[in-house]
């Protein structure tokens, strides 16, 4: 996807497409999860941040229940739907996300009119940077304002989660939309997924002489596939056997006990979640006291846990992480739901090009598709632009 950075250009194209000026233009960012993978639906802790790659939507409400949608990145054409009698599963591709948001708001008793929508995005799709949630958060920000619903951030988070879980059929937690809706420039979002409490934690890599590289492996993934769902089912089974509401309630000290109660696969899934929660808490503490240059070991340990215990990595992600570390990154891990997507590498500025070149070379040598490598910085959350 390529983004139209000029809001006025997007508005003009909307008018050209739909024959009227939009009611406004809203923006929501993608996210990178610094650490805390698959802990969100276990009511645990996560530490994502909103990134400087965004989805924009120009939107105008209609007087009927018709929805017309078009994206600027081509290949899809105009999508039309009717909100009257809208049922989960309606729509294809990216159109499921705006329709899911409209359905979720209607499901809360909010009167949602039809609307025309033009979407533009530079959040890479399938890269584990939450392109789908960026769409949902931009759309729900617009509809929340235009319908006068007045929902607060916590309610918007839950509505977009319901759109994902029920309408789209992806059993995701609340991390991605929380980062997109509640992010702030220069800050990571320390989120307690049990009660939605948020603390903003300074994460200024540049001030520490670092950059955060995203290595998009080009291996696409889908949250609606069986791999994600089976991991969640294992976590729920582990919590049930251990007699807790969620794995959030299991401390590292209980893992030895768990080893005598759980089958090997369930134990590995539980061990990842329990130790990952602990790594999030450690990372928050280290960032507050010592800064980004001291979290590398925690990032590395997170990747090993996802690779070996949760088993959601893939050869391309492992190669990206290993090569980045070998050529100067102080810490690296896969990020996102897994089974493809992206890795992140926290890298000294002076080593950035060396890491980039080595990863590209290693992918070519392995016969993999060339990765896309770029930097991200913590950015502001969803907001109206015009």
Tab-separated table of C-alpha atoms in Angstrom:
chain	number	residue	atom	x	y	z
A	1	UNK	CA	0.000	0.000	0.000
A	2	UNK	CA	1.106	3.545	-0.635
A	3	UNK	CA	-0.259	6.440	1.297
A	4	UNK	CA	-1.529	9.812	0.112
A	5	UNK	CA	0.242	12.014	2.646
A	6	UNK	CA	-1.678	15.136	1.652
A	7	UNK	CA	-5.087	15.044	3.347
A	8	UNK	CA	-6.502	17.541	0.859
A	9	UNK	CA	-5.587	15.234	-2.023
A	10	UNK	CA	-7.464	12.367	-0.370
A	11	UNK	CA	-10.486	14.606	0.210
A	12	UNK	CA	-10.400	15.758	-3.412
A	13	UNK	CA	-10.274	12.188	-4.652
A	14	UNK	CA	-13.211	11.341	-2.396
A	15	UNK	CA	-15.244	14.149	-3.962
A	16	UNK	CA	-14.261	12.959	-7.427
A	17	UNK	CA	-15.309	9.392	-6.585
A	18	UNK	CA	-18.512	9.983	-4.640
A	19	UNK	CA	-19.673	13.376	-5.924
A	20	UNK	CA	-19.616	15.160	-2.557
A	21	UNK	CA	-17.074	16.422	-0.058
A	22	UNK	CA	-16.325	14.108	2.880
A	23	UNK	CA	-17.481	14.958	6.380
A	24	UNK	CA	-13.865	14.615	7.442
A	25	UNK	CA	-10.619	12.666	7.249
A	26	UNK	CA	-9.465	10.457	10.115
A	27	UNK	CA	-6.197	8.635	10.672
A	28	UNK	CA	-5.120	5.652	12.765
A	29	UNK	CA	-1.638	4.131	12.983
A	30	UNK	CA	-0.415	0.594	12.719
A	31	UNK	CA	1.566	-0.740	15.636
A	32	UNK	CA	4.727	-2.564	16.539
A	33	UNK	CA	4.680	-4.717	19.623
A	34	UNK	CA	7.954	-4.119	21.425
A	35	UNK	CA	7.377	-7.138	23.665
A	36	UNK	CA	4.452	-9.190	24.995
A	37	UNK	CA	3.198	-11.619	22.359
A	38	UNK	CA	-0.004	-13.665	22.803
A	39	UNK	CA	-0.348	-12.367	26.342
A	40	UNK	CA	-3.244	-10.032	25.577
A	41	UNK	CA	-6.029	-12.616	25.306
A	42	UNK	CA	-4.601	-14.231	28.441
A	43	UNK	CA	-5.428	-11.009	30.351
A	44	UNK	CA	-1.727	-10.250	30.682
A	45	UNK	CA	0.643	-7.401	29.889
A	46	UNK	CA	1.816	-5.999	26.559
A	47	UNK	CA	4.082	-3.149	25.461
A	48	UNK	CA	3.248	-2.020	21.918
A	49	UNK	CA	3.495	1.428	20.376
A	50	UNK	CA	1.704	3.230	17.573
A	51	UNK	CA	3.960	3.703	14.552
A	52	UNK	CA	4.489	6.381	11.940
A	53	UNK	CA	2.708	4.331	9.265
A	54	UNK	CA	-1.003	4.983	9.106
A	55	UNK	CA	-4.382	4.369	7.550
A	56	UNK	CA	-6.474	7.356	6.532
A	57	UNK	CA	-10.189	7.321	5.767
A	58	UNK	CA	-12.228	10.072	4.165
A	59	UNK	CA	-15.837	9.436	5.139
A	60	UNK	CA	-19.260	10.922	4.599
A	61	UNK	CA	-22.470	9.656	6.180
A	62	UNK	CA	-25.463	8.960	3.946
A	63	UNK	CA	-29.205	9.276	4.476
A	64	UNK	CA	-29.796	5.599	3.703
A	65	UNK	CA	-28.221	2.339	4.900
A	66	UNK	CA	-25.946	1.848	1.884
A	67	UNK	CA	-22.193	1.611	2.340
A	68	UNK	CA	-19.864	2.351	-0.573
A	69	UNK	CA	-16.124	1.885	-0.095
A	70	UNK	CA	-13.027	2.253	-2.238
A	71	UNK	CA	-9.322	1.983	-1.492
A	72	UNK	CA	-6.547	3.914	-3.204
A	73	UNK	CA	-4.248	0.918	-3.486
A	74	UNK	CA	-6.195	-0.579	-6.371
A	75	UNK	CA	-7.180	-4.039	-7.486
A	76	UNK	CA	-10.444	-4.152	-5.558
A	77	UNK	CA	-12.911	-1.729	-7.107
A	78	UNK	CA	-15.892	-0.142	-5.421
A	79	UNK	CA	-17.397	-2.253	-2.648
A	80	UNK	CA	-21.098	-1.881	-1.815
A	81	UNK	CA	-23.080	-3.266	1.095
A	82	UNK	CA	-26.281	-2.585	3.021
A	83	UNK	CA	-26.134	-2.087	6.781
A	84	UNK	CA	-29.724	-3.236	7.131
A	85	UNK	CA	-29.574	-6.817	8.275
A	86	UNK	CA	-25.771	-6.862	8.176
A	87	UNK	CA	-24.506	-10.227	9.444
A	88	UNK	CA	-21.057	-11.378	10.594
A	89	UNK	CA	-18.921	-12.658	7.759
A	90	UNK	CA	-20.261	-10.264	5.132
A	91	UNK	CA	-17.678	-8.739	2.838
A	92	UNK	CA	-14.289	-9.758	1.505
A	93	UNK	CA	-10.733	-8.577	2.004
A	94	UNK	CA	-10.250	-5.197	3.642
A	95	UNK	CA	-13.966	-4.334	3.406
A	96	UNK	CA	-14.701	-6.692	6.311
A	97	UNK	CA	-13.058	-4.308	8.751
A	98	UNK	CA	-15.173	-1.161	8.161
A	99	UNK	CA	-18.288	-3.334	7.939
A	100	UNK	CA	-17.300	-5.137	11.135
A	101	UNK	CA	-16.935	-1.834	12.974
A	102	UNK	CA	-20.346	-0.636	11.753
A	103	UNK	CA	-21.890	-3.955	12.820
A	104	UNK	CA	-20.248	-3.794	16.261
A	105	UNK	CA	-21.537	-0.266	16.861
A	106	UNK	CA	-25.037	-1.275	15.772
A	107	UNK	CA	-24.760	-4.286	18.065
A	108	UNK	CA	-24.192	-1.836	20.956
A	109	UNK	CA	-27.466	-0.098	20.096
A	110	UNK	CA	-25.908	2.835	18.235
A	111	UNK	CA	-27.746	4.014	15.130
A	112	UNK	CA	-25.193	3.836	12.338
A	113	UNK	CA	-26.159	5.356	8.975
A	114	UNK	CA	-24.793	4.268	5.644
A	115	UNK	CA	-21.607	5.968	4.533
A	116	UNK	CA	-19.205	6.508	1.666
A	117	UNK	CA	-15.564	5.799	2.453
A	118	UNK	CA	-12.227	6.220	0.693
A	119	UNK	CA	-9.319	4.414	2.332
A	120	UNK	CA	-5.600	5.073	1.971
A	121	UNK	CA	-2.829	3.289	3.871
A	122	UNK	CA	0.899	2.736	4.079
A	123	UNK	CA	0.700	0.107	6.844
A	124	UNK	CA	2.079	-3.026	5.151
A	125	UNK	CA	-0.588	-5.710	4.882
A	126	UNK	CA	0.230	-9.138	6.316
A	127	UNK	CA	3.424	-7.887	7.946
A	128	UNK	CA	2.295	-8.221	11.543
A	129	UNK	CA	1.970	-4.450	11.981
A	130	UNK	CA	-1.797	-4.551	12.464
A	131	UNK	CA	-2.977	-3.084	9.178
A	132	UNK	CA	-6.492	-4.426	9.838
A	133	UNK	CA	-6.777	-2.712	13.217
A	134	UNK	CA	-5.511	0.540	11.729
A	135	UNK	CA	-8.477	0.408	9.327
A	136	UNK	CA	-10.904	-0.397	12.133
A	137	UNK	CA	-9.589	2.328	14.423
A	138	UNK	CA	-9.727	4.993	11.731
A	139	UNK	CA	-13.283	4.012	10.800
A	140	UNK	CA	-14.567	3.733	14.367
A	141	UNK	CA	-13.032	7.120	15.221
A	142	UNK	CA	-14.964	8.639	12.330
A	143	UNK	CA	-18.265	6.894	13.090
A	144	UNK	CA	-17.990	7.578	16.821
A	145	UNK	CA	-17.787	11.282	16.072
A	146	UNK	CA	-20.270	11.456	13.221
A	147	UNK	CA	-22.981	9.450	15.007
A	148	UNK	CA	-22.501	11.389	18.232
A	149	UNK	CA	-21.997	8.094	20.078
A	150	UNK	CA	-19.391	9.670	22.355
A	151	UNK	CA	-17.700	6.375	23.208
A	152	UNK	CA	-14.486	6.572	25.223
A	153	UNK	CA	-11.263	4.849	24.184
A	154	UNK	CA	-11.970	1.761	26.304
A	155	UNK	CA	-15.347	1.296	24.612
A	156	UNK	CA	-13.857	1.798	21.161
A	157	UNK	CA	-11.260	-0.854	21.948
A	158	UNK	CA	-13.937	-3.364	22.959
A	159	UNK	CA	-16.104	-2.559	19.940
A	160	UNK	CA	-13.233	-3.138	17.514
A	161	UNK	CA	-12.325	-6.347	19.338
A	162	UNK	CA	-15.910	-7.563	18.916
A	163	UNK	CA	-15.727	-6.683	15.235
A	164	UNK	CA	-12.576	-8.820	14.941
A	165	UNK	CA	-13.774	-11.733	17.067
A	166	UNK	CA	-17.369	-12.063	15.926
A	167	UNK	CA	-17.674	-10.329	12.560
A	168	UNK	CA	-14.288	-11.163	11.004
A	169	UNK	CA	-13.805	-14.383	12.976
A	170	UNK	CA	-10.291	-13.677	14.265
A	171	UNK	CA	-9.836	-14.557	17.983
A	172	UNK	CA	-7.599	-11.572	18.749
A	173	UNK	CA	-7.183	-9.659	22.005
A	174	UNK	CA	-7.179	-5.910	22.649
A	175	UNK	CA	-3.527	-5.005	22.180
A	176	UNK	CA	-3.504	-3.787	18.599
A	177	UNK	CA	-6.451	-1.421	18.789
A	178	UNK	CA	-5.311	-0.159	22.200
A	179	UNK	CA	-1.983	0.879	20.711
A	180	UNK	CA	-3.634	2.461	17.678
A	181	UNK	CA	-6.246	4.372	19.682
A	182	UNK	CA	-4.175	5.267	22.761
A	183	UNK	CA	-0.624	5.649	21.461
A	184	UNK	CA	1.445	8.815	21.855
A	185	UNK	CA	4.537	10.213	20.190
A	186	UNK	CA	7.747	8.965	21.784
A	187	UNK	CA	5.870	6.578	24.096
A	188	UNK	CA	5.185	2.862	24.319
A	189	UNK	CA	1.786	1.777	25.627
A	190	UNK	CA	2.080	-0.426	28.729
A	191	UNK	CA	-1.315	-2.102	28.749
A	192	UNK	CA	-2.875	-4.310	31.392
A	193	UNK	CA	-5.222	-6.400	29.267
A	194	UNK	CA	-7.376	-7.375	32.252
A	195	UNK	CA	-8.669	-3.903	33.074
A	196	UNK	CA	-7.375	-1.809	30.111
A	197	UNK	CA	-5.240	0.323	32.418
A	198	UNK	CA	-2.583	2.131	30.368
A	199	UNK	CA	0.674	3.732	31.384
A	200	UNK	CA	2.745	5.495	28.749
A	201	UNK	CA	6.409	4.492	28.956
A	202	UNK	CA	9.097	6.637	27.293
A	203	UNK	CA	10.696	4.815	24.393
A	204	UNK	CA	13.057	7.123	22.542
A	205	UNK	CA	15.492	4.883	20.726
A	206	UNK	CA	16.993	7.779	18.772
A	207	UNK	CA	18.044	9.587	21.955
A	208	UNK	CA	19.952	6.436	22.932
A	209	UNK	CA	21.712	6.254	19.567
A	210	UNK	CA	19.483	3.423	18.352
A	211	UNK	CA	16.981	2.718	15.605
A	212	UNK	CA	14.227	0.121	15.617
A	213	UNK	CA	14.305	-1.731	12.331
A	214	UNK	CA	11.279	-3.623	11.078
A	215	UNK	CA	12.155	-6.533	8.800
A	216	UNK	CA	9.060	-7.508	6.816
A	217	UNK	CA	9.742	-11.064	5.685
A	218	UNK	CA	6.947	-10.907	3.101
A	219	UNK	CA	5.579	-14.145	4.534
A	220	UNK	CA	1.931	-13.213	4.910
A	221	UNK	CA	-0.093	-14.409	7.858
A	222	UNK	CA	-3.733	-14.357	8.915
A	223	UNK	CA	-5.132	-14.090	12.439
A	224	UNK	CA	-8.210	-15.987	11.324
A	225	UNK	CA	-6.264	-19.138	10.543
A	226	UNK	CA	-6.115	-22.280	12.655
A	227	UNK	CA	-2.639	-21.678	14.081
A	228	UNK	CA	-3.661	-18.627	16.070
A	229	UNK	CA	-6.900	-20.213	17.232
A	230	UNK	CA	-5.182	-23.411	18.365
A	231	UNK	CA	-2.666	-21.448	20.445
A	232	UNK	CA	-5.487	-19.625	22.164
A	233	UNK	CA	-7.291	-22.886	22.836
A	234	UNK	CA	-4.127	-24.329	24.426
A	235	UNK	CA	-3.859	-21.304	26.701
A	236	UNK	CA	-7.478	-21.651	27.796
A	237	UNK	CA	-6.958	-25.355	28.487
A	238	UNK	CA	-3.857	-24.613	30.542
A	239	UNK	CA	-5.686	-22.014	32.621
A	240	UNK	CA	-8.566	-24.417	33.233
A	241	UNK	CA	-6.280	-27.226	34.401
A	242	UNK	CA	-4.296	-24.855	36.635
A	243	UNK	CA	-7.522	-23.535	38.144
A	244	UNK	CA	-7.112	-19.863	37.216
A	245	UNK	CA	-9.281	-17.363	35.349
A	246	UNK	CA	-6.492	-16.682	32.859
A	247	UNK	CA	-2.782	-17.386	32.502
A	248	UNK	CA	-2.189	-13.855	33.766
A	249	UNK	CA	-2.729	-15.397	37.217
A	250	UNK	CA	0.110	-17.920	36.871
A	251	UNK	CA	3.511	-16.759	38.097
A	252	UNK	CA	6.878	-18.070	36.967
A	253	UNK	CA	7.161	-19.892	40.278
A	254	UNK	CA	4.224	-22.169	39.327
A	255	UNK	CA	5.821	-23.520	36.146
A	256	UNK	CA	7.441	-26.445	37.960
A	257	UNK	CA	4.049	-27.432	39.365
A	258	UNK	CA	2.486	-26.990	35.912
A	259	UNK	CA	4.982	-29.421	34.413
A	260	UNK	CA	3.368	-32.205	36.407
A	261	UNK	CA	-0.170	-31.309	35.393
A	262	UNK	CA	-0.028	-30.399	31.703
A	263	UNK	CA	0.772	-32.357	28.576
A	264	UNK	CA	3.997	-31.345	26.834
A	265	UNK	CA	2.410	-29.098	24.200
A	266	UNK	CA	0.110	-27.278	26.625
A	267	UNK	CA	3.018	-26.805	29.053
A	268	UNK	CA	5.096	-25.152	26.341
A	269	UNK	CA	2.270	-22.780	25.423
A	270	UNK	CA	1.689	-21.892	29.080
A	271	UNK	CA	5.396	-21.422	29.734
A	272	UNK	CA	5.668	-18.914	26.900
A	273	UNK	CA	2.767	-16.802	28.160
A	274	UNK	CA	3.921	-16.869	31.784
A	275	UNK	CA	7.528	-15.963	31.006
A	276	UNK	CA	6.488	-13.396	28.383
A	277	UNK	CA	4.348	-11.578	30.923
A	278	UNK	CA	7.379	-11.468	33.193
A	279	UNK	CA	9.553	-10.131	30.363
A	280	UNK	CA	7.074	-7.303	29.704
A	281	UNK	CA	7.238	-6.221	33.340
A	282	UNK	CA	11.027	-6.392	33.286
A	283	UNK	CA	11.181	-4.361	30.064
A	284	UNK	CA	8.986	-1.610	31.506
A	285	UNK	CA	11.232	-1.446	34.566
A	286	UNK	CA	14.433	-1.350	32.507
A	287	UNK	CA	13.107	1.337	30.169
A	288	UNK	CA	12.181	3.487	33.166
A	289	UNK	CA	15.501	3.114	34.944
A	290	UNK	CA	18.124	2.447	32.258
A	291	UNK	CA	16.639	3.174	28.839
A	292	UNK	CA	16.281	1.293	25.521
A	293	UNK	CA	19.932	0.268	25.231
A	294	UNK	CA	19.442	-2.276	28.021
A	295	UNK	CA	16.453	-4.304	26.776
A	296	UNK	CA	18.240	-6.350	24.113
A	297	UNK	CA	18.487	-9.554	26.162
A	298	UNK	CA	14.756	-9.426	26.891
A	299	UNK	CA	13.932	-9.087	23.192
A	300	UNK	CA	16.190	-12.039	22.392
A	301	UNK	CA	14.618	-14.213	25.094
A	302	UNK	CA	11.143	-13.349	23.820
A	303	UNK	CA	12.006	-14.624	20.345
A	304	UNK	CA	13.448	-17.874	21.667
A	305	UNK	CA	10.252	-18.434	23.658
A	306	UNK	CA	8.032	-17.783	20.645
A	307	UNK	CA	10.187	-19.990	18.452
A	308	UNK	CA	10.555	-22.948	20.807
A	309	UNK	CA	7.616	-22.861	23.251
A	310	UNK	CA	4.796	-21.144	21.365
A	311	UNK	CA	6.089	-22.340	17.987
A	312	UNK	CA	4.809	-19.411	15.960
A	313	UNK	CA	7.975	-18.396	14.162
A	314	UNK	CA	9.074	-19.504	10.689
A	315	UNK	CA	12.455	-19.958	8.958
A	316	UNK	CA	12.386	-16.469	7.458
A	317	UNK	CA	11.726	-14.823	10.830
A	318	UNK	CA	14.426	-16.886	12.528
A	319	UNK	CA	16.918	-15.986	9.827
A	320	UNK	CA	16.102	-12.274	10.101
A	321	UNK	CA	16.555	-12.345	13.874
A	322	UNK	CA	19.761	-14.399	13.839
A	323	UNK	CA	21.450	-12.375	11.104
A	324	UNK	CA	20.445	-9.030	12.629
A	325	UNK	CA	21.929	-10.071	15.969
A	326	UNK	CA	25.101	-11.375	14.347
A	327	UNK	CA	25.677	-8.087	12.529
A	328	UNK	CA	25.162	-5.524	15.263
A	329	UNK	CA	21.586	-5.481	16.584
A	330	UNK	CA	21.535	-5.447	20.393
A	331	UNK	CA	18.261	-7.400	20.466
A	332	UNK	CA	15.800	-8.841	17.961
A	333	UNK	CA	12.546	-10.759	17.928
A	334	UNK	CA	9.591	-11.567	15.728
A	335	UNK	CA	6.650	-9.272	16.357
A	336	UNK	CA	2.938	-9.793	15.862
A	337	UNK	CA	0.797	-12.907	15.811
A	338	UNK	CA	3.394	-15.079	14.117
A	339	UNK	CA	3.414	-17.622	11.274
A	340	UNK	CA	5.029	-14.914	9.139
A	341	UNK	CA	5.058	-11.152	9.254
A	342	UNK	CA	7.906	-9.096	10.628
A	343	UNK	CA	10.849	-9.124	12.991
A	344	UNK	CA	12.179	-6.111	14.851
A	345	UNK	CA	15.839	-5.389	15.518
A	346	UNK	CA	16.984	-2.734	17.997
A	347	UNK	CA	20.177	-1.524	16.379
A	348	UNK	CA	22.863	1.112	17.030
A	349	UNK	CA	22.643	3.858	14.410
A	350	UNK	CA	26.161	3.100	13.231
A	351	UNK	CA	25.302	-0.548	12.576
A	352	UNK	CA	22.015	0.039	10.766
A	353	UNK	CA	23.281	-0.298	7.209
A	354	UNK	CA	25.369	-3.321	8.090
A	355	UNK	CA	22.321	-5.068	9.521
A	356	UNK	CA	20.177	-4.125	6.537
A	357	UNK	CA	22.743	-5.386	4.024
A	358	UNK	CA	23.381	-8.631	5.893
A	359	UNK	CA	19.689	-9.499	6.174
A	360	UNK	CA	19.017	-8.786	2.500
A	361	UNK	CA	22.050	-10.858	1.520
A	362	UNK	CA	21.066	-13.771	3.751
A	363	UNK	CA	17.527	-13.859	2.320
A	364	UNK	CA	18.914	-13.910	-1.212
A	365	UNK	CA	21.330	-16.716	-0.324
A	366	UNK	CA	18.447	-18.739	1.176
A	367	UNK	CA	16.258	-18.228	-1.881
A	368	UNK	CA	13.660	-16.220	0.047
A	369	UNK	CA	11.704	-13.232	-1.247
A	370	UNK	CA	13.617	-10.012	-0.596
A	371	UNK	CA	12.490	-8.482	2.714
A	372	UNK	CA	11.318	-4.913	3.138
A	373	UNK	CA	13.331	-3.180	5.880
A	374	UNK	CA	12.399	0.165	7.409
A	375	UNK	CA	12.550	2.093	10.660
A	376	UNK	CA	9.616	2.999	12.886
A	377	UNK	CA	9.207	5.449	15.739
A	378	UNK	CA	6.439	5.789	18.353
A	379	UNK	CA	3.723	8.053	16.967
A	380	UNK	CA	0.408	9.602	17.962
A	381	UNK	CA	-2.741	7.503	18.118
A	382	UNK	CA	-5.958	7.769	16.099
A	383	UNK	CA	-7.256	11.278	15.446
A	384	UNK	CA	-9.173	13.492	13.065
A	385	UNK	CA	-7.026	15.241	10.469
A	386	UNK	CA	-9.577	17.448	8.696
